[in-house]
Amino acid sequence: MTDHLPFGEVRNPRFFGQDILSVSQFDRSDLENLFGVAHEMYGMVQRVGTFDLLKGKVLTNLFYEPSTRTSSSFVAAIERLGGSVVQINNVTYSSVSKGETLEDTVRTMEQYTDAVVLRHPEKGAAARAAAAAVKPVINAGDGPGEHPTQALLDAYTIKEEMGRFDGLTVTMLGDLKYGRTVHSLAKLLTLFDVKINYVSPEILQMPQDFMDAVAEKGIPQHATTDLDEVLPETDVLYVTRIQKERFENPSEYDEVKDSYVITPDVMKGAKSDMAVMHPLPRVGEISTDFDTDPRAAYFRQMEYGMYVRMALLALVLGRA
Ligand code: NCD
């Protein structure tokens, strides 16, 4: 991650024209390459704001679930690269409401545009769309499955905030069962020498298949319901929202909704040199009183996200 690429040059062309469905597609050198390009994007945005690397490219943003950050950061990313976007974020007003299949909708949009960013409530939807489409499909969240572009920006945030990955203890807090961002991030962090703690209510623990994938890579993991047990050793606290919309039984949500709240007082028990992250939106799990603490990285995390998405679009759509 030290030698940044000359601007616009893509050293590793293997993402050109490819779908981005899971973090499993990335190895450590891919991340170094991506983060190098993201860093260049940061520099260019500071210097000139918008430039022509992807001039003429058109992206589809196809969102079957609500989104603020993911959707608008992809719009900002393609527009800052000189491209443009066709936005479909209220599928009730599209032919989806007439019963069109996901496959047909995606095959429609690829006739008009160069790649499709897809968010969908079903696990595996992005893979289904990719199987139907010829052009690249980028998974922007498939239900409780994965959210690979979020994990890439989360990893970039860790790199920028902490300066390294190896030796870090990362604690994931909240809804680890339904939270797709932690699913992808846990898998991605196995590329590094980290320790992962999971803190959640009993009914919202990290699913076994993700824990098995992490264990297979020899990464130490520890699950608990008690934040105080692991907070003092934590270098990165990754807080998540309880995913209300994925509960089958609403009374179960009420039981767990206020399980953990990060406040300045709680954070007295943490290191002074650490970072608190959150993919956002938050619904009370981080008190706004904590926002001015230098360890609160969640607003910076959003900005890093735009540079990472610019870099990813450059790799997928750019000149190899
Ligand atoms: C997350 C998501 O949609 O999975 N948001 C995001 O993309 N930044 C997290 C969430 O909804 O809780």
Coordinates of C-alpha atoms and ligand atoms in Angstrom, one line a residue:
M1 CA 0.0 0.0 0.0
T2 CA 3.0 2.2 -0.1
D3 CA 3.8 2.5 -3.8
H4 CA 0.8 4.3 -5.4
L5 CA 0.1 3.8 -9.0
P6 CA 0.6 6.5 -11.6
F7 CA -2.8 8.0 -12.0
G8 CA -5.2 6.1 -14.2
E9 CA -2.9 3.2 -14.7
V10 CA -4.4 -0.2 -13.9
R11 CA -1.6 -2.6 -13.1
N12 CA -3.8 -5.6 -12.3
P13 CA -6.4 -5.8 -15.1
R14 CA -8.2 -8.8 -13.7
F15 CA -11.2 -6.8 -12.5
F16 CA -11.7 -5.2 -15.9
G17 CA -15.2 -6.2 -17.1
Q18 CA -15.7 -8.4 -14.0
D19 CA -18.7 -8.8 -11.6
I20 CA -18.0 -7.7 -8.1
L21 CA -20.1 -10.1 -6.0
S22 CA -18.1 -11.1 -2.9
V23 CA -15.0 -10.1 -1.0
S24 CA -13.7 -13.6 -1.7
Q25 CA -12.6 -12.3 -5.1
F26 CA -9.9 -10.1 -3.5
D27 CA -6.5 -11.0 -2.3
R28 CA -4.0 -8.9 -0.4
S29 CA -2.3 -7.5 -3.5
D30 CA -5.7 -6.6 -5.1
L31 CA -6.4 -4.5 -2.0
E32 CA -3.1 -2.8 -2.2
N33 CA -3.8 -2.0 -5.8
L34 CA -7.3 -0.8 -5.1
F35 CA -6.2 1.3 -2.1
G36 CA -3.4 2.8 -4.2
V37 CA -5.9 3.9 -6.8
A38 CA -8.3 5.2 -4.1
H39 CA -5.5 7.3 -2.7
E40 CA -4.9 8.7 -6.2
M41 CA -8.7 9.4 -6.5
Y42 CA -8.5 11.4 -3.2
G43 CA -5.7 13.5 -4.6
M44 CA -7.5 14.2 -7.9
V45 CA -10.7 15.1 -6.1
Q46 CA -8.8 17.5 -3.9
R47 CA -7.1 19.0 -6.9
V48 CA -9.7 19.1 -9.6
G49 CA -12.9 17.7 -8.3
T50 CA -14.1 16.0 -11.4
F51 CA -12.1 14.5 -14.3
D52 CA -12.5 12.4 -17.4
L53 CA -11.2 8.9 -16.6
L54 CA -14.5 7.3 -17.3
K55 CA -15.9 9.9 -19.7
G56 CA -18.7 8.3 -21.7
K57 CA -19.4 5.5 -19.3
V58 CA -22.9 5.1 -18.0
L59 CA -23.7 3.2 -14.8
T60 CA -27.1 1.8 -13.7
N61 CA -27.9 2.1 -10.0
L62 CA -30.7 -0.4 -9.5
F63 CA -31.9 -0.4 -5.9
Y64 CA -34.7 -2.6 -4.6
E65 CA -34.0 -1.6 -1.0
P66 CA -33.5 1.8 0.6
S67 CA -30.1 3.4 0.4
T68 CA -28.5 6.8 1.1
R69 CA -24.8 6.3 1.2
T70 CA -24.2 3.4 -1.2
S71 CA -26.5 4.7 -3.9
S72 CA -25.3 8.4 -3.7
S73 CA -21.7 7.5 -3.4
F74 CA -21.8 5.5 -6.5
V75 CA -23.5 8.4 -8.3
A76 CA -20.8 10.8 -7.0
A77 CA -18.1 8.4 -7.9
I78 CA -19.1 7.9 -11.5
E79 CA -19.8 11.6 -12.0
R80 CA -16.5 12.6 -10.5
L81 CA -14.9 10.3 -13.1
G82 CA -16.7 12.1 -15.9
G83 CA -19.4 9.3 -16.4
S84 CA -23.1 9.4 -15.7
V85 CA -25.7 7.2 -14.1
V86 CA -29.2 5.9 -14.7
Q87 CA -30.9 5.7 -11.3
I88 CA -33.7 3.3 -10.5
N89 CA -34.3 3.5 -6.8
N90 CA -38.0 3.2 -6.5
V91 CA -38.8 -0.1 -8.2
T92 CA -42.5 0.4 -7.6
Y93 CA -42.5 2.9 -10.4
S94 CA -40.6 0.5 -12.8
S95 CA -41.7 -2.6 -14.6
V96 CA -40.8 -4.6 -11.5
S97 CA -44.3 -3.7 -10.2
K98 CA -45.7 -5.3 -13.4
G99 CA -44.0 -8.6 -12.4
E100 CA -40.8 -8.3 -14.3
T101 CA -38.1 -10.7 -13.1
L102 CA -34.8 -9.4 -11.7
E103 CA -33.0 -11.2 -14.6
D104 CA -35.1 -9.3 -17.2
T105 CA -34.7 -6.0 -15.5
V106 CA -30.9 -6.4 -15.3
R107 CA -30.7 -7.6 -18.9
T108 CA -32.7 -4.5 -19.9
M109 CA -30.4 -2.1 -18.1
E110 CA -27.3 -3.6 -19.6
Q111 CA -28.5 -2.7 -23.0
Y112 CA -28.4 0.9 -22.1
T113 CA -25.5 1.2 -19.7
D114 CA -22.0 -0.2 -19.1
A115 CA -22.5 -1.8 -15.6
V116 CA -25.2 -2.4 -13.1
V117 CA -24.9 -1.7 -9.4
L118 CA -27.6 -3.8 -7.7
R119 CA -29.1 -3.8 -4.2
H120 CA -31.7 -6.4 -3.5
P121 CA -33.4 -7.9 -0.4
E122 CA -32.6 -11.6 -1.3
K123 CA -29.3 -13.3 -0.5
G124 CA -27.8 -14.5 -3.8
A125 CA -29.7 -11.9 -5.9
A126 CA -26.5 -10.3 -7.2
A127 CA -25.1 -13.7 -8.3
R128 CA -28.4 -14.4 -10.1
A129 CA -28.3 -11.1 -11.9
A130 CA -24.7 -11.6 -12.9
A131 CA -25.5 -15.0 -14.3
A132 CA -28.1 -13.4 -16.5
A133 CA -26.1 -10.4 -17.6
V134 CA -23.1 -10.1 -19.9
K135 CA -21.9 -6.7 -18.4
P136 CA -20.5 -6.3 -14.9
V137 CA -22.8 -6.5 -12.0
I138 CA -21.7 -4.9 -8.7
N139 CA -23.3 -6.2 -5.5
A140 CA -24.4 -3.3 -3.4
G141 CA -26.0 -5.6 -0.8
D142 CA -27.9 -8.8 -1.3
G143 CA -30.2 -9.1 1.7
P144 CA -28.4 -10.6 4.7
G145 CA -25.7 -11.9 2.3
E146 CA -22.8 -9.7 1.4
H147 CA -21.9 -6.0 0.8
P148 CA -18.5 -6.3 -0.7
T149 CA -18.0 -2.6 -1.7
Q150 CA -18.8 -1.6 1.9
A151 CA -16.2 -4.0 3.2
L152 CA -13.6 -2.6 0.7
L153 CA -14.3 0.9 2.0
D154 CA -14.3 -0.3 5.6
A155 CA -10.9 -1.9 5.1
Y156 CA -9.6 1.3 3.5
T157 CA -10.9 3.2 6.5
I158 CA -9.0 0.9 8.8
K159 CA -5.9 1.4 6.8
E160 CA -6.2 5.2 6.8
E161 CA -7.2 5.5 10.4
M162 CA -4.9 2.9 12.0
G163 CA -2.1 2.8 9.4
R164 CA -2.0 -1.0 9.3
F165 CA -4.1 -4.2 9.6
D166 CA -1.7 -6.7 11.1
G167 CA -1.8 -7.0 14.8
L168 CA -5.2 -5.2 15.1
T169 CA -8.1 -6.4 17.2
V170 CA -11.4 -5.7 15.5
T171 CA -14.6 -5.9 17.5
M172 CA -17.9 -6.2 15.6
L173 CA -20.9 -5.1 17.6
G174 CA -24.7 -5.3 17.1
D175 CA -26.6 -7.3 14.6
L176 CA -24.1 -9.8 13.3
K177 CA -26.8 -12.2 12.1
Y178 CA -28.5 -10.1 9.5
G179 CA -25.8 -7.4 9.1
R180 CA -24.3 -8.0 5.6
T181 CA -21.5 -5.5 6.2
V182 CA -20.0 -7.5 9.0
H183 CA -20.3 -10.7 7.0
S184 CA -18.2 -9.2 4.2
L185 CA -15.8 -7.4 6.5
A186 CA -15.1 -10.5 8.6
K187 CA -14.2 -12.5 5.4
L188 CA -12.1 -9.7 4.0
L189 CA -10.1 -9.2 7.2
T190 CA -9.0 -12.9 7.0
L191 CA -6.4 -11.6 4.5
F192 CA -4.6 -10.0 7.5
D193 CA -3.2 -11.1 10.8
V194 CA -6.0 -9.8 12.9
K195 CA -8.1 -10.9 15.9
I196 CA -11.9 -10.6 15.6
N197 CA -14.4 -10.3 18.5
Y198 CA -18.1 -10.6 18.0
V199 CA -20.4 -8.8 20.5
S200 CA -24.1 -9.3 20.0
P201 CA -27.3 -10.4 21.6
E202 CA -27.6 -14.2 21.7
I203 CA -30.1 -14.3 18.9
L204 CA -28.0 -12.1 16.6
Q205 CA -24.7 -13.9 16.5
M206 CA -22.4 -14.2 13.5
P207 CA -23.8 -17.0 11.3
Q208 CA -21.8 -20.3 11.5
D209 CA -20.9 -20.3 7.8
F210 CA -19.1 -17.0 8.1
M211 CA -17.4 -18.1 11.3
D212 CA -16.2 -21.3 9.6
A213 CA -14.8 -19.3 6.7
V214 CA -12.9 -17.1 9.2
A215 CA -11.7 -20.1 11.2
E216 CA -10.5 -21.8 8.0
K217 CA -8.0 -19.0 7.5
G218 CA -6.7 -19.4 11.1
I219 CA -7.9 -16.1 12.3
P220 CA -8.7 -16.0 16.1
Q221 CA -12.3 -15.2 16.9
H222 CA -14.2 -14.7 20.1
A223 CA -18.0 -14.3 20.6
T224 CA -19.6 -12.7 23.6
T225 CA -22.6 -10.7 24.7
D226 CA -20.5 -8.5 26.9
L227 CA -18.9 -5.5 25.3
D228 CA -16.9 -4.5 28.4
E229 CA -15.0 -7.9 28.2
V230 CA -13.4 -6.9 24.9
L231 CA -13.6 -3.1 24.7
P232 CA -10.2 -2.5 26.4
E233 CA -8.2 -4.6 23.8
T234 CA -10.2 -3.2 20.8
D235 CA -8.4 -1.2 18.1
V236 CA -11.4 -1.0 15.7
L237 CA -14.9 -1.0 17.1
Y238 CA -17.3 -1.7 14.2
V239 CA -20.8 -0.9 15.3
T240 CA -23.9 -2.0 13.4
R241 CA -27.6 -1.3 13.4
I242 CA -30.1 -4.0 14.5
Q243 CA -31.7 -4.8 11.1
K244 CA -35.3 -4.4 12.0
E245 CA -36.6 -5.1 8.5
R246 CA -35.1 -8.6 8.5
F247 CA -36.8 -9.9 11.6
E248 CA -39.6 -12.4 11.1
N249 CA -41.0 -11.6 14.6
P250 CA -41.3 -7.9 15.5
S251 CA -41.4 -8.6 19.2
E252 CA -37.9 -10.1 19.0
Y253 CA -36.7 -6.8 17.6
D254 CA -38.2 -4.9 20.5
E255 CA -36.3 -7.2 22.9
V256 CA -32.9 -6.5 21.4
K257 CA -33.2 -3.1 19.9
D258 CA -31.4 -1.2 22.7
S259 CA -28.9 -3.8 23.6
Y260 CA -25.8 -1.7 23.1
V261 CA -25.3 2.1 23.0
I262 CA -21.9 3.7 22.5
T263 CA -21.6 6.8 24.6
P264 CA -18.6 8.9 25.7
D265 CA -18.9 7.2 29.1
V266 CA -18.8 3.7 27.6
M267 CA -15.8 4.7 25.5
K268 CA -13.8 5.7 28.6
G269 CA -13.1 2.0 28.8
A270 CA -11.4 1.9 25.3
K271 CA -8.0 2.8 24.1
S272 CA -7.2 6.4 23.2
D273 CA -5.7 5.3 19.9
M274 CA -8.5 3.4 18.2
A275 CA -11.3 3.9 15.7
V276 CA -15.1 3.6 16.0
M277 CA -16.7 2.8 12.7
H278 CA -20.3 2.3 11.5
P279 CA -21.6 1.7 8.0
L280 CA -24.7 3.9 8.9
P281 CA -27.5 4.5 9.2
R282 CA -27.5 4.5 13.0
V283 CA -30.7 4.3 14.9
G284 CA -29.5 5.1 18.4
E285 CA -26.6 2.6 18.8
I286 CA -24.0 5.4 18.8
S287 CA -24.9 8.5 20.8
T288 CA -24.4 11.8 18.9
D289 CA -22.5 13.0 22.0
F290 CA -19.7 10.8 20.8
D291 CA -19.4 12.4 17.3
T292 CA -16.9 15.0 18.3
D293 CA -14.5 12.4 19.8
P294 CA -11.4 12.0 17.5
R295 CA -12.0 8.2 17.6
A296 CA -15.4 8.6 15.9
A297 CA -14.4 7.7 12.3
Y298 CA -17.9 7.0 10.8
F299 CA -18.2 10.4 9.0
R300 CA -14.7 10.1 7.5
Q301 CA -15.5 6.5 6.6
M302 CA -18.2 7.8 4.2
E303 CA -15.8 10.0 2.4
Y304 CA -13.2 7.2 2.1
G305 CA -16.1 5.2 0.5
M306 CA -16.4 7.5 -2.4
Y307 CA -12.7 7.2 -3.3
V308 CA -12.9 3.4 -3.0
R309 CA -15.9 3.3 -5.2
M310 CA -14.2 5.6 -7.7
A311 CA -11.2 3.2 -7.7
L312 CA -13.4 0.1 -8.1
L313 CA -15.3 1.7 -11.0
A314 CA -12.0 2.6 -12.6
L315 CA -10.8 -1.0 -12.3
V316 CA -14.0 -2.5 -13.6
L317 CA -14.8 0.0 -16.4
G318 CA -11.4 1.7 -16.9
R319 CA -8.6 1.3 -19.3
A320 CA -6.5 -1.8 -18.6
Ligands
NCD1 C1 -25.7 -0.8 5.4 C2 -26.5 -1.8 4.5 O1 -27.3 -1.4 3.7 O2 -26.2 -3.0 4.6 N1 -25.7 0.5 5.0 C3 -24.8 0.9 4.0 O3 -24.7 0.4 3.0 N2 -24.0 1.9 4.4 C4 -26.0 -1.0 6.8 C5 -27.4 -1.0 7.3 O4 -28.4 -0.8 6.6 O5 -27.5 -1.1 8.6

